[in-house]
JSON list of C-alpha atoms in Angstrom, two decimals:
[
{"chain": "A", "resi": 27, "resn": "UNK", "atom": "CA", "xyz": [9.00, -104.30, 52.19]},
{"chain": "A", "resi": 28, "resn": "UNK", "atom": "CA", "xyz": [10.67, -107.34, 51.43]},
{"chain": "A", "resi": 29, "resn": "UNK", "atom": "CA", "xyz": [11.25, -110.22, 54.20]},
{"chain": "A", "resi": 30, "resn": "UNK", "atom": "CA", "xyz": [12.78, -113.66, 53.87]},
{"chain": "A", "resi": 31, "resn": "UNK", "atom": "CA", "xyz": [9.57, -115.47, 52.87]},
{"chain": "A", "resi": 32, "resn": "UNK", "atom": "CA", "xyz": [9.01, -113.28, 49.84]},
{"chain": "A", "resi": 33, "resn": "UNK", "atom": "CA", "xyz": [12.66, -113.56, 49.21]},
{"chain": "A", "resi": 34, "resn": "UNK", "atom": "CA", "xyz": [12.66, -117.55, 49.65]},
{"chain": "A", "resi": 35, "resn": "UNK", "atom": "CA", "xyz": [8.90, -117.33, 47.01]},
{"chain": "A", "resi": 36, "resn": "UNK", "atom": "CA", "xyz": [11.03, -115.16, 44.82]},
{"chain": "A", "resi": 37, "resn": "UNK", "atom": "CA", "xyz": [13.38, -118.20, 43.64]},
{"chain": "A", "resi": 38, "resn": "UNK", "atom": "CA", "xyz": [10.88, -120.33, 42.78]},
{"chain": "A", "resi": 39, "resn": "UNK", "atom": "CA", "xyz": [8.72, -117.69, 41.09]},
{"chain": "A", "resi": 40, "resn": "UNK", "atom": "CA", "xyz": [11.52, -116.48, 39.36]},
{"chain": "A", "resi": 41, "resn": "UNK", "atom": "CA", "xyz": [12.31, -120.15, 38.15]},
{"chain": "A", "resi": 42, "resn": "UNK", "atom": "CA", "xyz": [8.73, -120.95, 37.00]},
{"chain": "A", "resi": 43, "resn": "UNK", "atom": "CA", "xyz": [8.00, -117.54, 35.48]},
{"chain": "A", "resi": 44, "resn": "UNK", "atom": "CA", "xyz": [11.25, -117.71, 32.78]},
{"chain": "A", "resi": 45, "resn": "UNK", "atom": "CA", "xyz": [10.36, -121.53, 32.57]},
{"chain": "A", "resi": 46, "resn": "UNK", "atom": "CA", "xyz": [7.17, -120.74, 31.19]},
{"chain": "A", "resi": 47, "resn": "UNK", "atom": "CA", "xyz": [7.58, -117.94, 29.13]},
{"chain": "A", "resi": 48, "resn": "UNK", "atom": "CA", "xyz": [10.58, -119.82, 27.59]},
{"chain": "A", "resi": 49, "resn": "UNK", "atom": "CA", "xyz": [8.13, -122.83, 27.15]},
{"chain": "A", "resi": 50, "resn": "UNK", "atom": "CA", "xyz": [5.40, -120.61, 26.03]},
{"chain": "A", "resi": 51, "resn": "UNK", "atom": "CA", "xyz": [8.05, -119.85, 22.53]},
{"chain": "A", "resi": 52, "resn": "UNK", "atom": "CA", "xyz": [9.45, -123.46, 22.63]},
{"chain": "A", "resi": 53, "resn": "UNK", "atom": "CA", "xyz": [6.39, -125.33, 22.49]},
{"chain": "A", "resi": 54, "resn": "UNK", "atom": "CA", "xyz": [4.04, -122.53, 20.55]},
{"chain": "A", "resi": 55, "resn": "UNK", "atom": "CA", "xyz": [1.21, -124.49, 18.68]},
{"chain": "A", "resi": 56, "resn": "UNK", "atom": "CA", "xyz": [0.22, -122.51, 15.38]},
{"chain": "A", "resi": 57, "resn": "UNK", "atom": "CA", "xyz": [-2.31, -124.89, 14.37]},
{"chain": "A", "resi": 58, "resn": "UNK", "atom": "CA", "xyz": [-4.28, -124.26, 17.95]},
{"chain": "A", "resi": 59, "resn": "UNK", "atom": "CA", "xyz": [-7.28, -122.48, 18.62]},
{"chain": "A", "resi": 60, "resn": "UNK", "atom": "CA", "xyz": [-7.28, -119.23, 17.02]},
{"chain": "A", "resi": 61, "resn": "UNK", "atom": "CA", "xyz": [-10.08, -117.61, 19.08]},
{"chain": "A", "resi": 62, "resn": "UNK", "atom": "CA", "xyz": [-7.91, -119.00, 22.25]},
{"chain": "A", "resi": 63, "resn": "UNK", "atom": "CA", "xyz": [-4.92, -117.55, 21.22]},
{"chain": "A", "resi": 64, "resn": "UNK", "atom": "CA", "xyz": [-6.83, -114.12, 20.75]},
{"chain": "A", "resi": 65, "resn": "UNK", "atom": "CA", "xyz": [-8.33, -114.32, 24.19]},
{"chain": "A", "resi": 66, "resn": "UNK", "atom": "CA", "xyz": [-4.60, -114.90, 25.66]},
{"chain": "A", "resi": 67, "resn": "UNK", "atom": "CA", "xyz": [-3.50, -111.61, 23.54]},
{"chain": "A", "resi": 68, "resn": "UNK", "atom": "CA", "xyz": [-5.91, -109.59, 25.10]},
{"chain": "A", "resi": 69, "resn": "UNK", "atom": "CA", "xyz": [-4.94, -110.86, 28.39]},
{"chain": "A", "resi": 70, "resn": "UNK", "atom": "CA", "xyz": [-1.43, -109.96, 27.55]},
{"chain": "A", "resi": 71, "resn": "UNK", "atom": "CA", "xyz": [-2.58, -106.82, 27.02]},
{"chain": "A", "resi": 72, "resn": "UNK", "atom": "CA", "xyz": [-4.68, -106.62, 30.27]},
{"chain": "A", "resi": 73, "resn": "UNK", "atom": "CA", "xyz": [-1.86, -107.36, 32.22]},
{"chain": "A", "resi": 74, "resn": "UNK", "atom": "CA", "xyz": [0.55, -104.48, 30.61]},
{"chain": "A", "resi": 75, "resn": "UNK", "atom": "CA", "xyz": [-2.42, -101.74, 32.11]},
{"chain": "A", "resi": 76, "resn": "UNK", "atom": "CA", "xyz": [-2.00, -103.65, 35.66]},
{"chain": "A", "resi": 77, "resn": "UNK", "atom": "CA", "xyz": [1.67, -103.77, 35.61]},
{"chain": "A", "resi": 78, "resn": "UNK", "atom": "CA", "xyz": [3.12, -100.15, 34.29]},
{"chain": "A", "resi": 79, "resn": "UNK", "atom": "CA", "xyz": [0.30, -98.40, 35.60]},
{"chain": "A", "resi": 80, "resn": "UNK", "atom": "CA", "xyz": [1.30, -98.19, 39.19]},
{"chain": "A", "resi": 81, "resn": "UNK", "atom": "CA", "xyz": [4.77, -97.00, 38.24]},
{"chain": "A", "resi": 82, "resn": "UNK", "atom": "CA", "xyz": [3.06, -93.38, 37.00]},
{"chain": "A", "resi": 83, "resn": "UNK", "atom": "CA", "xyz": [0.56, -93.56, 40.02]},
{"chain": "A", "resi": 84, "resn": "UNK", "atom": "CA", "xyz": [3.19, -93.91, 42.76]},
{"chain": "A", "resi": 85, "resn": "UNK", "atom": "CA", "xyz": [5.48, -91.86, 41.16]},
{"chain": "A", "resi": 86, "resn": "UNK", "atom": "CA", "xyz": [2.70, -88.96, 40.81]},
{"chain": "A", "resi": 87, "resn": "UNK", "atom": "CA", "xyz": [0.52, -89.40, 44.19]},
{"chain": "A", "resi": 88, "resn": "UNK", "atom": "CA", "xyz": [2.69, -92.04, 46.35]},
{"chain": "A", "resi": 89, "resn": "UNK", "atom": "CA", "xyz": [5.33, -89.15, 47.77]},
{"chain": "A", "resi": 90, "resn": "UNK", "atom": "CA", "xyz": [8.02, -91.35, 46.50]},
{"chain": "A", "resi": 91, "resn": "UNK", "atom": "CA", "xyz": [11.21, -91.02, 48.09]},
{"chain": "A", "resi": 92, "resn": "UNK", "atom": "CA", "xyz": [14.35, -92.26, 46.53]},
{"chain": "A", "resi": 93, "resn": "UNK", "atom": "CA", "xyz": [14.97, -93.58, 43.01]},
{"chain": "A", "resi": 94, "resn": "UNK", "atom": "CA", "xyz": [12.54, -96.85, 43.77]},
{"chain": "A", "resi": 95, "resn": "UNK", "atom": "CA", "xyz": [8.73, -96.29, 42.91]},
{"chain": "A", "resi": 96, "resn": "UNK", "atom": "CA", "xyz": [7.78, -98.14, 45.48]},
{"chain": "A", "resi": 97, "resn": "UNK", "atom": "CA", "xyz": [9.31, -96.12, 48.07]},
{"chain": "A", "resi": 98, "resn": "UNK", "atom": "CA", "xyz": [5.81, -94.48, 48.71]},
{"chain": "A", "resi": 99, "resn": "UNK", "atom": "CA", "xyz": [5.18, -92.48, 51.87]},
{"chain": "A", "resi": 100, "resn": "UNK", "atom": "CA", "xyz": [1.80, -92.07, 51.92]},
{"chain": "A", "resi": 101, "resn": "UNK", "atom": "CA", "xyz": [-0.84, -94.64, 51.01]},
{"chain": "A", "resi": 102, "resn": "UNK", "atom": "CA", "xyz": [-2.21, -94.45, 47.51]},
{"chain": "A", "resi": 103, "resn": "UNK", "atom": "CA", "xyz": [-5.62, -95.76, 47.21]},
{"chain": "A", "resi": 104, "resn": "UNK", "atom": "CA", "xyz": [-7.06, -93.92, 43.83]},
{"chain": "A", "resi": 105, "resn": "UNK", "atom": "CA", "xyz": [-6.12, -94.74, 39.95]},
{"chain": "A", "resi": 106, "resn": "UNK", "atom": "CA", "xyz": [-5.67, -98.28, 39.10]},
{"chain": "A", "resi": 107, "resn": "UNK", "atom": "CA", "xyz": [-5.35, -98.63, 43.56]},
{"chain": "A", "resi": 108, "resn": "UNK", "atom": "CA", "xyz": [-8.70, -98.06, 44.04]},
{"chain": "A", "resi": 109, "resn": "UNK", "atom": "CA", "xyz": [-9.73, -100.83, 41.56]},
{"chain": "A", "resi": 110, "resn": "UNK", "atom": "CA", "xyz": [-7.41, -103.57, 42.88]},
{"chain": "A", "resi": 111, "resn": "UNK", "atom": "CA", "xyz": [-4.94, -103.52, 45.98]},
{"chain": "A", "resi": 112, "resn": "UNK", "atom": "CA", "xyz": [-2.12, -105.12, 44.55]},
{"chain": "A", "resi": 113, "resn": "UNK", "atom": "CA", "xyz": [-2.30, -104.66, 40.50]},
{"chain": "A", "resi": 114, "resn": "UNK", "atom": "CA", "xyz": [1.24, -105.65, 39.72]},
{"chain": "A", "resi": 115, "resn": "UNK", "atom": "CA", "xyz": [1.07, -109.38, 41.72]},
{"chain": "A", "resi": 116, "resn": "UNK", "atom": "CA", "xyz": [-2.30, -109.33, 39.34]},
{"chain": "A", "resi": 117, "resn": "UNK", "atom": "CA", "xyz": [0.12, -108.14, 35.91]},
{"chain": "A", "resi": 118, "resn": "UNK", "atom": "CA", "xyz": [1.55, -111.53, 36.69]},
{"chain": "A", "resi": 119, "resn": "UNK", "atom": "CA", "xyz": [-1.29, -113.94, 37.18]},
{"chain": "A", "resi": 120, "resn": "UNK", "atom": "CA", "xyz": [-2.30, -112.44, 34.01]},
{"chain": "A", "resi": 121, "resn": "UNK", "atom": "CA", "xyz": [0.55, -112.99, 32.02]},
{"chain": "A", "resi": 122, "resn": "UNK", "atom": "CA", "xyz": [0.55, -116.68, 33.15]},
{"chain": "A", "resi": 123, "resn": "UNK", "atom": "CA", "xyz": [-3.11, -117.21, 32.36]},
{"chain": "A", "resi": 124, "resn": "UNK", "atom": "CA", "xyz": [-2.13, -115.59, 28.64]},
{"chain": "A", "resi": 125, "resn": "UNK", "atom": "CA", "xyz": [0.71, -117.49, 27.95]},
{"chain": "A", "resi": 126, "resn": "UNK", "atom": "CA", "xyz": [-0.95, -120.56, 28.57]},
{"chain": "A", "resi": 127, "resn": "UNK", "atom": "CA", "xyz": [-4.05, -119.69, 26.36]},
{"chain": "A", "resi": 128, "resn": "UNK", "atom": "CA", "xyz": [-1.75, -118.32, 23.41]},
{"chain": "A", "resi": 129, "resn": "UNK", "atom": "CA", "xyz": [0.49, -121.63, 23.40]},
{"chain": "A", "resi": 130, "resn": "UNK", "atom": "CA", "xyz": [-1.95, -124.08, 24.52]},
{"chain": "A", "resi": 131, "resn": "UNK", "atom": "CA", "xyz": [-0.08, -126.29, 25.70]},
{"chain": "A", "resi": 132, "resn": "UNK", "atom": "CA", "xyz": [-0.35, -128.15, 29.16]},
{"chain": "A", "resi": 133, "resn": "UNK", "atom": "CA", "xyz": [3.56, -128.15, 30.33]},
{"chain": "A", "resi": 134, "resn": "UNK", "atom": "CA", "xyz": [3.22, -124.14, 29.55]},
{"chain": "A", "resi": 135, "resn": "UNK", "atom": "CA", "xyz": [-0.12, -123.67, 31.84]},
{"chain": "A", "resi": 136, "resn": "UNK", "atom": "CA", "xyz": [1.26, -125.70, 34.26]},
{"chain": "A", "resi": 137, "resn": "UNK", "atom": "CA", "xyz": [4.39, -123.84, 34.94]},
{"chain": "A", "resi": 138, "resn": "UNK", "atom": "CA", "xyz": [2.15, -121.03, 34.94]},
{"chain": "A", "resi": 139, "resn": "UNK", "atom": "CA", "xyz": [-0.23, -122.16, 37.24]},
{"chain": "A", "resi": 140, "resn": "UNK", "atom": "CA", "xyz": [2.66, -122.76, 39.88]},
{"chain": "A", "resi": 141, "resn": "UNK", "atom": "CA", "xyz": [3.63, -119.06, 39.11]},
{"chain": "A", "resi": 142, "resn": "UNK", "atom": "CA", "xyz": [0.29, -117.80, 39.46]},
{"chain": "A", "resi": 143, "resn": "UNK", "atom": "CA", "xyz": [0.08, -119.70, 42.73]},
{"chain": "A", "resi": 144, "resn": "UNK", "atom": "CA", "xyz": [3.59, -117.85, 44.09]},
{"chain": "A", "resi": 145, "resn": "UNK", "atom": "CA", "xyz": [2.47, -114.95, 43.01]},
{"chain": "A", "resi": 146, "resn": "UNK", "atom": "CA", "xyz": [-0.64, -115.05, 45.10]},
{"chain": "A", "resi": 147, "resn": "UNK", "atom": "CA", "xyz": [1.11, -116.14, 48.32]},
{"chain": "A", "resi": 148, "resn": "UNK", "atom": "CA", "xyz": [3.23, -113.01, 48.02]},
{"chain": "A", "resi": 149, "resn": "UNK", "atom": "CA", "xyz": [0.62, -110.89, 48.47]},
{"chain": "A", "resi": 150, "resn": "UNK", "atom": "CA", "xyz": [-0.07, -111.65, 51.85]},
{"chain": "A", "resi": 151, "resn": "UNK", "atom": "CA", "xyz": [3.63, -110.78, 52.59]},
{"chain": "A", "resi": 152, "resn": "UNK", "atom": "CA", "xyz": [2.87, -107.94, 50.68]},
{"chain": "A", "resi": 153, "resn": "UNK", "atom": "CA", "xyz": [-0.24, -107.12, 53.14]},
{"chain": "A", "resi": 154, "resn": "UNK", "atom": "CA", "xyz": [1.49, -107.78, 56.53]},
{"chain": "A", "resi": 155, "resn": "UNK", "atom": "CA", "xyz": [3.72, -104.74, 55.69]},
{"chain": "A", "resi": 156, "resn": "UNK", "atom": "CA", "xyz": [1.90, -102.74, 54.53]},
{"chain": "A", "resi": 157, "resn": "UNK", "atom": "CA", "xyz": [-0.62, -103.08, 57.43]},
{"chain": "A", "resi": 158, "resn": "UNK", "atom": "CA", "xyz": [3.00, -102.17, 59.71]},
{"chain": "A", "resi": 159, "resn": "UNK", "atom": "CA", "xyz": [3.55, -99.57, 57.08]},
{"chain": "A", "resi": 160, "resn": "UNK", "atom": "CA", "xyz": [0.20, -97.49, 57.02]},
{"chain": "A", "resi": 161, "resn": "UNK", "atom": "CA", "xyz": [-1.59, -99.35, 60.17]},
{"chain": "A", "resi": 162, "resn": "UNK", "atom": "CA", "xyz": [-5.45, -98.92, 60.32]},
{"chain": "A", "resi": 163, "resn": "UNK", "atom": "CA", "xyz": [-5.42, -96.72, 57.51]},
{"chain": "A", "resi": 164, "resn": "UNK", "atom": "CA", "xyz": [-4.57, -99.50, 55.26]},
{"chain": "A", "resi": 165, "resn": "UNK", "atom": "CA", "xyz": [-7.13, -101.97, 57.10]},
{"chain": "A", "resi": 166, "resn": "UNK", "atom": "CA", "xyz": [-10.00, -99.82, 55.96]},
{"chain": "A", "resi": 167, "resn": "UNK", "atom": "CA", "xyz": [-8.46, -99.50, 52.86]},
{"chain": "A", "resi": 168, "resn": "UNK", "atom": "CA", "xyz": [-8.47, -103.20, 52.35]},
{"chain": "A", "resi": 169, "resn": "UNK", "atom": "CA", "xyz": [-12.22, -103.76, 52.94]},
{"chain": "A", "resi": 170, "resn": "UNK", "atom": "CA", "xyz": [-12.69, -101.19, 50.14]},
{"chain": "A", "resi": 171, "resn": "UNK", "atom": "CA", "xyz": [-10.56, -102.22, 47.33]},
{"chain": "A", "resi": 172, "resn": "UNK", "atom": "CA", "xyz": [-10.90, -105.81, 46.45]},
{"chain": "A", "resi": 173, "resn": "UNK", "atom": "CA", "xyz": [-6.97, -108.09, 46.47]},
{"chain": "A", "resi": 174, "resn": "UNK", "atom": "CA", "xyz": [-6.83, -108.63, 42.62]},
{"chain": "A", "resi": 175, "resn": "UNK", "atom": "CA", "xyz": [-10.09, -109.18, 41.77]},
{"chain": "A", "resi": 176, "resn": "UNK", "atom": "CA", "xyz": [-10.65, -106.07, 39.17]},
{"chain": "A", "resi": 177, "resn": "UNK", "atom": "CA", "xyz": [-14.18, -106.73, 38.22]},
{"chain": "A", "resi": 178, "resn": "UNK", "atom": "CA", "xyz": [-15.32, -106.58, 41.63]},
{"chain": "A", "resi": 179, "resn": "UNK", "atom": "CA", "xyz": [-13.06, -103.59, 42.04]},
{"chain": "A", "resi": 180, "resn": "UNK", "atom": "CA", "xyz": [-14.22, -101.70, 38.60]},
{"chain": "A", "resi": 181, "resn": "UNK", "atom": "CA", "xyz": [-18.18, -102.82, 39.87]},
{"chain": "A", "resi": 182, "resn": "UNK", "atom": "CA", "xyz": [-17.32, -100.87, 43.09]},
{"chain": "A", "resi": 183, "resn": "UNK", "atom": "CA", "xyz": [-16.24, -98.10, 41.61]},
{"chain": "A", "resi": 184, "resn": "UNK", "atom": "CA", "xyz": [-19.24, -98.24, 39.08]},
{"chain": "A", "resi": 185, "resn": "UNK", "atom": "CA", "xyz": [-21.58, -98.31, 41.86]},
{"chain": "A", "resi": 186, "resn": "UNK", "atom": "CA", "xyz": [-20.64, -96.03, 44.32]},
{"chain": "A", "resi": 187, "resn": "UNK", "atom": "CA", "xyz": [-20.59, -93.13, 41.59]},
{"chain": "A", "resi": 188, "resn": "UNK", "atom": "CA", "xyz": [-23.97, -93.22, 41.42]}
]
């Protein structure tokens, strides 16, 4: 579902993304804050659950057709999509708020903070179609499932169970 605004916020997302995870290695600060550094690890790790977890999801309830796994034909809203609508744009904010906390360094969080900013702004690109994809269906959906906010979305989920 790709237009040529996400295509033109690709470039500089692209450009910002390497630049800080190059940066991140460059400019690595062993002497900084250990319990920092931790925090960014688990982050890292956070953001590996948010990123390859919608590959098996689609793949198993999306009716994928093609090669792509985002070729989905039918709206998935359960697994890690009924915690947060767009999990993968989230992978990414992630990553950038790790890398600065594991190198600690402000060139490295602000390169991220640019990325995590173009990341955002694709996911309303990323809404528009698929509101044109899945229509009202997806509209409900959205005042369900919170945009990348996965404590609100796991509190949801907590709270309707019971």
């Amino acid at each position: 579902m790709w237009n040529k605004k996400m295509v033109f916020l690709s470039i500089p997302l692209t450009i910002f993304a390497v630049a800080q995870i190059l940066l991140a290695f460059l400019l690595y600060n062993p002497q900084a804050n250990e319990t920092v550094i931790n925090a960014g690890w688990a982050i890292l790790f956070l953001s590996a659950v948010f990123g390859w977890l919608p590959i098996f999801t689609f793949r198993a309830k999306g009716g994928v057709k093609g090669r792509g796994y985002i070729q989905t034909t039918v709206l998935v809203d359960s697994g890690i999509y009924a915690i947060v609508r767009h999990p993968q744009y989230l992978a990414g904010i992630l990553i950038n708020i790790a890398l600065a906390l594991i190198s600690q360094h402000g060139l490295v969080a602000l390169t991220g903070v640019a990325a995590a900013v173009l990341y955002y702004l694709g996911i309303f690109d990323e809404e528009k179609g698929c509101i044109e994809k899945f229509g009202e269906e997806y509209i409900q959906y959205m005042k369900r499932v919170p945009r990348i906010n996965f404590i609100l979305g796991i509190f949801r989920i907590l709270l309707n169970r019971h």
